Short mmCIF file of C-alpha atoms and ligand atoms in Angstrom, two decimals:
data_model
loop_
_atom_site.label_atom_id
_atom_site.label_comp_id
_atom_site.label_asym_id
_atom_site.label_seq_id
_atom_site.Cartn_x
_atom_site.Cartn_y
_atom_site.Cartn_z
CA MET A 1 -153.00 58.94 -55.69
CA THR A 2 -149.42 59.69 -54.73
CA SER A 3 -147.59 57.28 -52.44
CA ASN A 4 -145.22 57.67 -49.52
CA SER A 5 -142.41 56.01 -51.46
CA GLU A 6 -142.88 58.27 -54.49
CA LEU A 7 -142.80 61.34 -52.29
CA HIS A 8 -139.77 60.06 -50.43
CA GLU A 9 -137.90 59.61 -53.67
CA ARG A 10 -138.76 63.16 -54.73
CA ARG A 11 -137.79 64.41 -51.30
CA HIS A 12 -134.33 62.81 -51.57
CA LYS A 13 -133.76 64.63 -54.85
CA ALA A 14 -135.15 68.00 -53.71
CA VAL A 15 -134.31 68.33 -50.00
CA PRO A 16 -130.86 68.06 -48.37
CA ARG A 17 -130.18 65.07 -46.14
CA GLY A 18 -129.21 67.39 -43.27
CA VAL A 19 -132.94 67.72 -42.59
CA SER A 20 -133.76 64.22 -41.45
CA ASN A 21 -137.15 62.47 -41.27
CA SER A 22 -138.08 60.18 -38.46
CA LEU A 23 -140.60 58.24 -40.63
CA ALA A 24 -140.96 58.07 -44.42
CA VAL A 25 -144.66 58.79 -44.07
CA TYR A 26 -146.20 61.89 -45.67
CA ALA A 27 -149.04 63.63 -43.87
CA GLU A 28 -152.23 64.42 -45.74
CA ARG A 29 -154.42 65.67 -42.88
CA ALA A 30 -154.62 65.51 -39.10
CA ALA A 31 -157.15 66.01 -36.32
CA ASN A 32 -156.45 66.12 -32.59
CA ALA A 33 -154.23 63.07 -31.90
CA GLU A 34 -154.50 61.39 -35.32
CA ILE A 35 -152.69 61.87 -38.63
CA TRP A 36 -153.65 60.36 -42.02
CA ASP A 37 -150.96 59.85 -44.62
CA VAL A 38 -151.19 60.33 -48.39
CA GLU A 39 -152.13 56.64 -48.76
CA GLY A 40 -155.06 57.00 -46.36
CA ARG A 41 -153.41 55.17 -43.44
CA ARG A 42 -154.16 56.45 -39.96
CA TYR A 43 -151.53 57.08 -37.26
CA ILE A 44 -151.95 57.84 -33.59
CA ASP A 45 -149.68 60.76 -32.79
CA PHE A 46 -147.53 60.36 -29.69
CA ALA A 47 -145.06 62.95 -31.00
CA SER A 48 -147.11 66.14 -31.49
CA GLY A 49 -144.64 67.36 -34.13
CA ILE A 50 -142.00 67.51 -31.35
CA SER A 51 -144.18 68.85 -28.55
CA VAL A 52 -145.95 71.53 -30.59
CA LEU A 53 -149.50 70.21 -30.34
CA ASN A 54 -150.40 70.13 -26.66
CA THR A 55 -153.85 71.27 -27.83
CA GLY A 56 -153.93 68.69 -30.63
CA HIS A 57 -153.90 69.00 -34.42
CA VAL A 58 -156.19 71.74 -35.77
CA HIS A 59 -158.13 72.34 -32.56
CA PRO A 60 -161.49 73.82 -33.67
CA ARG A 61 -161.00 76.86 -31.41
CA VAL A 62 -157.52 77.51 -32.78
CA ARG A 63 -158.67 77.00 -36.37
CA ALA A 64 -161.57 79.44 -35.86
CA ALA A 65 -159.25 82.06 -34.36
CA ILE A 66 -156.83 81.78 -37.30
CA ALA A 67 -159.68 81.87 -39.83
CA HIS A 68 -161.15 84.95 -38.15
CA GLN A 69 -157.78 86.74 -38.24
CA LEU A 70 -157.26 85.66 -41.87
CA GLU A 71 -160.40 87.62 -42.79
CA LYS A 72 -158.92 90.79 -41.28
CA PHE A 73 -155.15 90.91 -42.06
CA THR A 74 -152.20 88.53 -42.09
CA HIS A 75 -149.25 90.88 -41.70
CA THR A 76 -148.43 94.45 -40.89
CA CYS A 77 -145.23 93.84 -38.87
CA PHE A 78 -145.61 94.69 -35.19
CA GLN A 79 -142.72 97.16 -35.49
CA VAL A 80 -144.53 99.06 -38.25
CA THR A 81 -148.26 98.96 -37.44
CA PRO A 82 -148.89 97.15 -34.15
CA TYR A 83 -152.03 95.17 -33.31
CA GLU A 84 -153.89 94.25 -30.14
CA SER A 85 -153.47 90.45 -30.21
CA TYR A 86 -149.68 90.80 -29.75
CA VAL A 87 -150.22 92.99 -26.69
CA ALA A 88 -153.00 90.78 -25.29
CA LEU A 89 -150.91 87.61 -25.62
CA ALA A 90 -147.92 89.38 -24.02
CA GLU A 91 -150.16 90.41 -21.11
CA ALA A 92 -151.39 86.83 -20.74
CA LEU A 93 -147.88 85.32 -20.72
CA ASN A 94 -146.65 87.98 -18.28
CA ALA A 95 -149.44 86.97 -15.91
CA LEU A 96 -148.70 83.25 -16.31
CA ALA A 97 -144.92 83.43 -15.85
CA PRO A 98 -143.82 82.26 -12.40
CA GLY A 99 -142.86 84.77 -9.71
CA ALA A 100 -144.13 88.11 -8.49
CA SER A 101 -141.79 90.48 -10.39
CA PRO A 102 -143.43 92.49 -13.17
CA LYS A 103 -142.85 90.83 -16.56
CA LYS A 104 -142.63 91.78 -20.23
CA THR A 105 -142.77 89.59 -23.34
CA ILE A 106 -141.31 89.83 -26.84
CA PHE A 107 -142.58 87.52 -29.60
CA LEU A 108 -140.42 85.87 -32.25
CA THR A 109 -140.93 83.00 -34.65
CA THR A 110 -138.84 79.93 -33.77
CA GLY A 111 -137.44 78.45 -30.60
CA ALA A 112 -133.87 79.17 -31.67
CA GLU A 113 -134.78 82.79 -32.23
CA ALA A 114 -136.21 83.01 -28.71
CA VAL A 115 -132.96 81.61 -27.28
CA GLU A 116 -130.88 84.04 -29.39
CA ASN A 117 -132.93 86.96 -28.09
CA ALA A 118 -132.76 85.81 -24.48
CA ILE A 119 -128.97 85.70 -24.78
CA LYS A 120 -128.84 89.15 -26.39
CA ILE A 121 -131.06 90.62 -23.67
CA ALA A 122 -128.99 89.01 -20.89
CA ARG A 123 -125.74 90.28 -22.41
CA PHE A 124 -127.07 93.79 -22.88
CA HIS A 125 -128.46 93.89 -19.35
CA THR A 126 -125.28 92.63 -17.66
CA ARG A 127 -122.81 94.10 -20.18
CA ARG A 128 -121.04 90.72 -19.85
CA SER A 129 -120.37 88.08 -22.48
CA GLY A 130 -119.86 84.67 -20.82
CA LEU A 131 -122.59 82.03 -21.05
CA ILE A 132 -123.03 78.78 -19.15
CA ALA A 133 -125.07 75.91 -20.58
CA PHE A 134 -125.25 72.16 -19.96
CA SER A 135 -123.95 69.08 -21.72
CA GLY A 136 -126.86 67.17 -23.18
CA GLY A 137 -128.83 70.42 -23.51
CA PHE A 138 -130.40 71.42 -26.83
CA HIS A 139 -131.18 75.04 -27.67
CA GLY A 140 -131.65 75.09 -31.45
CA ARG A 141 -129.71 75.07 -34.69
CA THR A 142 -128.63 78.68 -35.34
CA LEU A 143 -124.95 79.32 -34.71
CA ALA A 144 -125.40 80.79 -31.23
CA CYS A 145 -127.86 78.05 -30.30
CA SER A 146 -125.63 75.27 -31.66
CA SER A 147 -122.86 76.76 -29.55
CA LEU A 148 -125.05 76.55 -26.45
CA THR A 149 -126.22 73.04 -27.31
CA GLY A 150 -124.30 70.39 -25.39
CA LYS A 151 -124.06 67.68 -28.04
CA VAL A 152 -121.38 67.70 -30.74
CA GLN A 153 -122.90 65.17 -33.17
CA PRO A 154 -124.82 66.08 -35.26
CA TYR A 155 -125.32 69.66 -34.08
CA LYS A 156 -121.84 71.20 -33.84
CA ALA A 157 -119.27 69.13 -35.71
CA GLY A 158 -118.32 70.80 -38.98
CA PHE A 159 -120.27 73.99 -38.29
CA GLY A 160 -117.62 75.85 -36.29
CA PRO A 161 -116.20 78.05 -35.07
CA MET A 162 -118.80 78.16 -32.34
CA LEU A 163 -119.53 81.31 -30.31
CA PRO A 164 -116.70 81.96 -27.84
CA GLU A 165 -117.06 82.17 -24.04
CA ILE A 166 -119.58 79.37 -23.69
CA TYR A 167 -118.99 76.86 -20.91
CA HIS A 168 -120.78 73.55 -20.44
CA LEU A 169 -121.51 71.91 -17.11
CA PRO A 170 -122.69 68.32 -16.52
CA TYR A 171 -126.50 68.13 -16.18
CA PRO A 172 -127.51 66.22 -13.06
CA MET A 173 -128.68 62.81 -14.16
CA ALA A 174 -128.86 60.26 -11.36
CA TYR A 175 -129.53 57.34 -13.73
CA HIS A 176 -126.18 57.96 -15.42
CA GLY A 177 -124.29 58.61 -12.22
CA VAL A 178 -124.20 62.44 -12.27
CA SER A 179 -125.41 63.79 -8.94
CA VAL A 180 -126.48 67.31 -8.02
CA GLU A 181 -123.25 67.58 -6.03
CA ASP A 182 -121.20 66.62 -9.14
CA SER A 183 -122.83 69.37 -11.17
CA LEU A 184 -122.42 71.99 -8.45
CA LEU A 185 -118.80 71.00 -7.95
CA ALA A 186 -118.23 71.42 -11.69
CA LEU A 187 -119.70 74.93 -11.47
CA GLU A 188 -117.43 75.78 -8.54
CA GLN A 189 -114.48 74.42 -10.49
CA LEU A 190 -115.47 76.40 -13.59
CA PHE A 191 -115.44 79.64 -11.59
CA LYS A 192 -112.03 78.69 -10.17
CA ALA A 193 -110.30 77.47 -13.29
CA ASP A 194 -111.96 78.93 -16.38
CA VAL A 195 -114.06 82.04 -15.97
CA ASP A 196 -114.63 84.83 -13.49
CA PRO A 197 -118.34 84.75 -12.54
CA ALA A 198 -118.27 88.55 -12.99
CA ARG A 199 -117.85 87.90 -16.75
CA VAL A 200 -120.85 85.57 -16.99
CA ALA A 201 -124.02 87.07 -18.47
CA ALA A 202 -126.35 84.08 -18.17
CA ILE A 203 -126.85 80.47 -17.20
CA ILE A 204 -129.30 78.77 -19.55
CA ILE A 205 -130.89 75.49 -18.53
CA GLU A 206 -133.79 73.31 -19.63
CA PRO A 207 -135.63 72.44 -16.40
CA VAL A 208 -136.28 69.08 -18.10
CA LEU A 209 -133.80 68.12 -20.82
CA GLY A 210 -135.80 67.70 -24.02
CA GLU A 211 -133.71 66.38 -26.91
CA GLY A 212 -131.19 65.28 -24.26
CA GLY A 213 -133.52 62.57 -22.92
CA PHE A 214 -136.24 63.93 -20.60
CA TYR A 215 -134.15 64.13 -17.42
CA ALA A 216 -135.72 66.55 -14.93
CA ALA A 217 -133.27 68.71 -13.00
CA PRO A 218 -133.87 68.13 -9.27
CA ALA A 219 -135.62 71.09 -7.58
CA GLU A 220 -132.71 71.54 -5.19
CA PHE A 221 -130.34 71.97 -8.14
CA LEU A 222 -132.48 74.63 -9.80
CA ARG A 223 -132.76 76.46 -6.47
CA LYS A 224 -128.97 76.35 -5.99
CA LEU A 225 -128.46 77.71 -9.52
CA ARG A 226 -130.89 80.52 -8.71
CA ALA A 227 -128.83 81.36 -5.61
CA VAL A 228 -125.57 81.31 -7.60
CA CYS A 229 -127.10 83.65 -10.20
CA ASP A 230 -128.30 85.98 -7.44
CA SER A 231 -124.95 86.16 -5.73
CA HIS A 232 -123.03 86.91 -8.96
CA GLY A 233 -125.57 89.05 -10.84
CA ILE A 234 -126.00 86.36 -13.53
CA VAL A 235 -129.24 86.13 -15.54
CA PHE A 236 -131.07 82.81 -15.03
CA ILE A 237 -132.66 81.67 -18.30
CA ALA A 238 -135.10 78.74 -18.24
CA ASP A 239 -135.40 77.25 -21.71
CA GLU A 240 -138.98 75.96 -21.56
CA ILE A 241 -139.35 75.51 -25.30
CA GLN A 242 -139.98 71.77 -24.95
CA SER A 243 -140.97 71.46 -21.29
CA GLY A 244 -143.36 74.42 -21.21
CA PHE A 245 -146.91 75.23 -22.02
CA GLY A 246 -148.57 72.69 -19.78
CA ARG A 247 -146.63 69.61 -20.86
CA THR A 248 -145.44 68.77 -17.34
CA GLY A 249 -148.74 69.51 -15.60
CA ARG A 250 -147.69 73.07 -14.79
CA MET A 251 -147.58 75.93 -17.24
CA PHE A 252 -143.78 75.91 -16.96
CA ALA A 253 -141.69 73.00 -15.68
CA ILE A 254 -139.60 75.26 -13.45
CA GLU A 255 -142.70 75.90 -11.32
CA HIS A 256 -142.23 72.39 -9.88
CA ALA A 257 -139.06 73.73 -8.23
CA GLY A 258 -140.63 76.99 -7.02
CA VAL A 259 -137.94 79.03 -8.82
CA GLU A 260 -138.53 82.35 -10.57
CA PRO A 261 -136.22 82.55 -13.58
CA ASP A 262 -135.15 85.95 -14.93
CA LEU A 263 -136.03 85.03 -18.50
CA ILE A 264 -138.07 82.16 -19.98
CA THR A 265 -137.87 81.03 -23.59
CA ILE A 266 -141.16 79.73 -24.98
CA ALA A 267 -142.07 78.21 -28.36
CA LYS A 268 -143.53 74.93 -29.70
CA SER A 269 -147.04 74.53 -28.16
CA VAL A 270 -147.64 78.24 -27.55
CA ALA A 271 -149.67 78.70 -30.75
CA GLY A 272 -151.14 75.26 -31.46
CA GLY A 273 -149.03 74.56 -34.56
CA VAL A 274 -148.48 78.09 -35.91
CA PRO A 275 -144.84 79.20 -35.69
CA LEU A 276 -144.48 81.49 -32.67
CA SER A 277 -141.92 81.89 -29.92
CA ALA A 278 -141.43 84.28 -27.04
CA VAL A 279 -139.11 85.50 -24.36
CA THR A 280 -140.95 86.40 -21.16
CA GLY A 281 -138.93 87.89 -18.35
CA LYS A 282 -138.46 90.39 -15.59
CA ALA A 283 -139.45 93.78 -16.98
CA GLU A 284 -136.28 95.58 -15.88
CA ILE A 285 -134.12 93.04 -17.75
CA MET A 286 -136.39 92.84 -20.80
CA ASP A 287 -136.30 96.64 -21.10
CA SER A 288 -132.49 96.84 -21.19
CA PRO A 289 -131.90 96.85 -24.99
CA GLY A 290 -132.91 100.10 -26.67
CA PRO A 291 -135.55 100.60 -29.38
CA GLY A 292 -134.68 98.72 -32.57
CA GLY A 293 -132.33 96.29 -30.79
CA LEU A 294 -134.95 93.54 -30.73
CA GLY A 295 -137.65 92.35 -33.13
CA GLY A 296 -138.07 90.69 -36.52
CA THR A 297 -140.21 91.11 -39.62
CA PHE A 298 -142.46 88.10 -38.98
CA ALA A 299 -142.01 88.04 -35.19
CA GLY A 300 -145.36 87.66 -33.40
CA SER A 301 -147.40 87.43 -36.59
CA PRO A 302 -151.12 88.26 -36.26
CA LEU A 303 -152.12 84.70 -37.20
CA ALA A 304 -149.81 83.26 -34.56
CA CYS A 305 -150.94 85.66 -31.83
CA ALA A 306 -154.61 84.89 -32.59
CA ALA A 307 -153.79 81.17 -32.36
CA GLY A 308 -151.87 81.75 -29.11
CA LEU A 309 -154.82 83.46 -27.45
CA ALA A 310 -157.08 80.58 -28.51
CA VAL A 311 -154.60 78.02 -27.13
CA LEU A 312 -154.77 79.67 -23.71
CA GLU A 313 -158.58 79.51 -23.73
CA VAL A 314 -158.48 75.83 -24.71
CA MET A 315 -155.96 75.03 -21.97
CA ARG A 316 -158.14 76.72 -19.36
CA GLU A 317 -161.49 75.39 -20.54
CA GLU A 318 -160.34 71.81 -21.12
CA GLY A 319 -158.29 71.61 -17.91
CA LEU A 320 -155.17 70.53 -19.80
CA LEU A 321 -152.77 70.94 -16.87
CA LYS A 322 -154.72 68.34 -14.91
CA ARG A 323 -155.01 66.17 -18.02
CA ALA A 324 -151.21 66.27 -18.45
CA GLN A 325 -150.85 64.75 -15.00
CA GLU A 326 -153.40 62.03 -15.77
CA ILE A 327 -151.71 61.15 -19.07
CA GLY A 328 -148.32 61.04 -17.34
CA ARG A 329 -149.63 58.72 -14.61
CA PHE A 330 -151.22 56.39 -17.17
CA MET A 331 -148.14 56.23 -19.40
CA SER A 332 -145.62 55.75 -16.62
CA SER A 333 -147.63 53.07 -14.84
CA ARG A 334 -148.09 51.15 -18.12
CA LEU A 335 -144.40 51.49 -18.97
CA LYS A 336 -143.36 50.32 -15.52
CA GLY A 337 -145.75 47.38 -15.95
CA LEU A 338 -143.90 46.41 -19.15
CA GLN A 339 -140.48 46.50 -17.45
CA VAL A 340 -141.16 43.07 -15.93
CA ARG A 341 -141.59 41.47 -19.38
CA PHE A 342 -139.01 43.54 -21.21
CA PRO A 343 -135.59 43.79 -19.54
CA CYS A 344 -134.58 46.21 -22.31
CA LEU A 345 -136.77 48.85 -20.66
CA GLY A 346 -134.58 50.88 -18.34
CA GLU A 347 -135.62 53.90 -16.31
CA VAL A 348 -139.12 55.28 -16.86
CA ARG A 349 -139.33 59.05 -16.32
CA ALA A 350 -142.40 61.23 -16.23
CA LEU A 351 -142.96 64.81 -15.18
CA GLY A 352 -146.62 65.29 -16.06
CA ALA A 353 -147.04 64.17 -19.66
CA MET A 354 -143.34 64.56 -20.47
CA VAL A 355 -142.77 60.82 -20.41
CA ALA A 356 -139.77 58.75 -21.49
CA VAL A 357 -138.22 55.31 -21.20
CA GLU A 358 -134.58 54.29 -21.70
CA LEU A 359 -133.79 51.27 -23.86
CA VAL A 360 -130.78 49.38 -22.54
CA LYS A 361 -128.99 46.06 -22.88
CA ASN A 362 -129.22 43.61 -19.97
CA GLY A 363 -131.16 46.10 -17.88
CA SER A 364 -127.99 48.18 -17.45
CA ALA A 365 -128.01 51.99 -17.53
CA ALA A 366 -124.42 51.82 -18.75
CA ALA A 367 -125.41 49.89 -21.91
CA PRO A 368 -127.72 52.17 -23.95
CA ASP A 369 -129.33 50.47 -26.95
CA ALA A 370 -129.58 53.05 -29.74
CA GLU A 371 -130.13 50.38 -32.43
CA LEU A 372 -133.14 48.90 -30.66
CA THR A 373 -134.52 52.41 -30.15
CA LYS A 374 -134.26 53.15 -33.87
CA SER A 375 -135.97 49.87 -34.76
CA LEU A 376 -138.74 50.53 -32.25
CA VAL A 377 -139.58 53.92 -33.79
CA GLN A 378 -139.86 52.25 -37.21
CA ALA A 379 -141.85 49.26 -35.91
CA ALA A 380 -144.29 51.61 -34.17
CA GLY A 381 -144.64 53.60 -37.40
CA ARG A 382 -145.48 50.45 -39.35
CA ARG A 383 -148.25 49.78 -36.84
CA GLY A 384 -149.65 53.28 -37.10
CA LEU A 385 -148.07 54.97 -34.09
CA VAL A 386 -145.77 57.99 -34.28
CA ILE A 387 -143.18 58.08 -31.50
CA LEU A 388 -139.84 59.87 -31.22
CA SER A 389 -136.45 58.99 -29.88
CA CYS A 390 -134.08 61.34 -28.07
CA GLY A 391 -131.27 61.22 -25.52
CA ILE A 392 -127.57 61.86 -25.29
CA TYR A 393 -127.06 58.19 -26.20
CA SER A 394 -130.00 58.16 -28.68
CA ASN A 395 -131.63 55.39 -26.64
CA VAL A 396 -134.66 57.11 -25.15
CA ILE A 397 -138.23 56.91 -26.43
CA ARG A 398 -140.19 60.04 -25.58
CA PHE A 399 -143.95 60.23 -25.46
CA LEU A 400 -145.55 63.55 -26.32
CA ALA A 401 -149.20 62.81 -27.07
CA PRO A 402 -151.45 65.88 -27.37
CA LEU A 403 -152.94 66.70 -23.97
CA THR A 404 -156.33 66.65 -25.70
CA ILE A 405 -155.98 62.97 -26.69
CA PRO A 406 -159.14 60.95 -25.90
CA GLU A 407 -158.67 58.10 -23.42
CA ALA A 408 -159.47 55.43 -26.01
CA LEU A 409 -156.76 56.66 -28.39
CA LEU A 410 -154.25 56.88 -25.57
CA LYS A 411 -154.90 53.22 -24.72
CA GLU A 412 -154.90 52.13 -28.36
CA GLY A 413 -151.62 53.98 -28.96
CA PHE A 414 -150.02 52.34 -25.97
CA GLN A 415 -151.14 48.92 -27.23
CA LEU A 416 -149.46 49.63 -30.56
CA PHE A 417 -146.31 50.58 -28.68
CA GLU A 418 -146.41 47.30 -26.79
CA GLN A 419 -146.85 45.32 -30.04
CA ALA A 420 -143.93 47.18 -31.63
CA LEU A 421 -141.82 46.40 -28.57
CA GLU A 422 -142.75 42.72 -28.85
CA GLU A 423 -141.71 42.75 -32.51
CA VAL A 424 -138.31 44.36 -32.03
CA THR A 425 -137.38 42.29 -29.00
CA GLY A 426 -138.50 39.03 -30.61
CA ALA A 427 -141.13 38.60 -27.90
CA ALA A 428 -143.84 38.45 -30.60
CA ALA A 429 -142.36 35.22 -32.01
CA VAL A 430 -142.02 33.69 -28.54
CA LYS A 431 -145.62 34.61 -27.73
CA ALA A 432 -146.90 33.13 -31.03
CA GLN A 433 -145.00 29.89 -30.34
CA ALA A 434 -146.41 29.65 -26.85
CA THR A 435 -150.00 30.20 -27.99
CA GLY A 436 -149.60 28.17 -31.21
C1 PLP B 501 -135.34 73.16 -25.31
C2 PLP B 501 -135.31 73.63 -26.73
N1 PLP B 501 -134.78 74.83 -27.01
C3 PLP B 501 -134.75 75.30 -28.27
C4 PLP B 501 -135.24 74.56 -29.33
C5 PLP B 501 -135.19 75.12 -30.72
O1 PLP B 501 -136.45 75.37 -31.21
P1 PLP B 501 -136.70 75.51 -32.80
O2 PLP B 501 -136.48 74.17 -33.40
O3 PLP B 501 -138.12 75.98 -32.90
O4 PLP B 501 -135.72 76.53 -33.28
C6 PLP B 501 -135.78 73.31 -29.08
C7 PLP B 501 -136.30 72.46 -30.18
O5 PLP B 501 -136.51 71.29 -30.09
C8 PLP B 501 -135.82 72.82 -27.75
O6 PLP B 501 -136.33 71.61 -27.46
#
């Protein structure tokens, strides 16, 4: 039997360090909300491979759909010999996207590719080049996406030059003292000092910051941005790659604000673990680039489209939007309960099952504790729980359990989190002393 440490040693020799690992644990198999490593240890998965498994690992319906497609064909390239599942999934996403305007969808393979295509479509449609994004935002690791991403380390430094004509605004974040008014003022200032709005092709925003720390943009802010886009002919792009596909209790997080974006980028949970991404948007904008301007060899592969159609059935049949709300309520009430015992737990945030907690020193938002956060991820891993950190200050723990997680596993996972928290804060020793 191979071991995690053996594999990790081989990995260090064979794989560059630029691709980091959150845990030195190597997966052997997984089912729903559990993973088993190569040494036979079981882990409860509160990470979902970064929000990819809203329908859980290897959902039987998704597996059957992939297996069925595998019997027929695996690749023809949609641009060469098209197939129905691509069209059917596009129809389904068009119907699900918020707003009444007719929609169209293009499929791609990764989240970054969806963002790249959304930008290309917006530029072609407006014949403008400027782009506005947000500090703390994350849009992927290709050059255009790194340029849009609002965090220098580790995503931009050393990789330049970045794409020109990209402007970053502060993301409203009440906990860190950035109000909606601050962000809107910065936008006004940007149009005064730096760029003519008539040169701006698109504003891209995550309705809930993902890698940036799970801050939800207030509805009033998203509505104001919509109005600004309308008055200047700017394309509004909602990057729903992390916040979408049911995670927040709605199909797309922007629905909470009642805003219809022009374009939506989709990836991660759309195909239950098979690489697939999409841009869904207003048909007149999506149709701007001419034939051949968009696409990709593997984009919208038959296996991925089959999986995507199965994911939608599972979401409907298992009521996963409602379940996201229940999971979110459970997690946030338990986390808030722990705040009394653990002053290191700062703000608890939850929009549906997109749940996070800040780790801070002395209960102060101004004193993020990145070290403690790192230790907590490792301590949880040692106890058999996979959690992820995130945040502009690397001090946020995010919870992304599959929406299909059984209640008992959810509770067990949370208990493991609590034990890990006791260990890293020293509360375990204090508790043992008191009971001993
Ligand atoms: C909001 C957002 N946009 C884009 C991306 C990039 O997706 P990918 O890693 O599939 O390229 C991510 C990935 O985490 C994301 O969270």
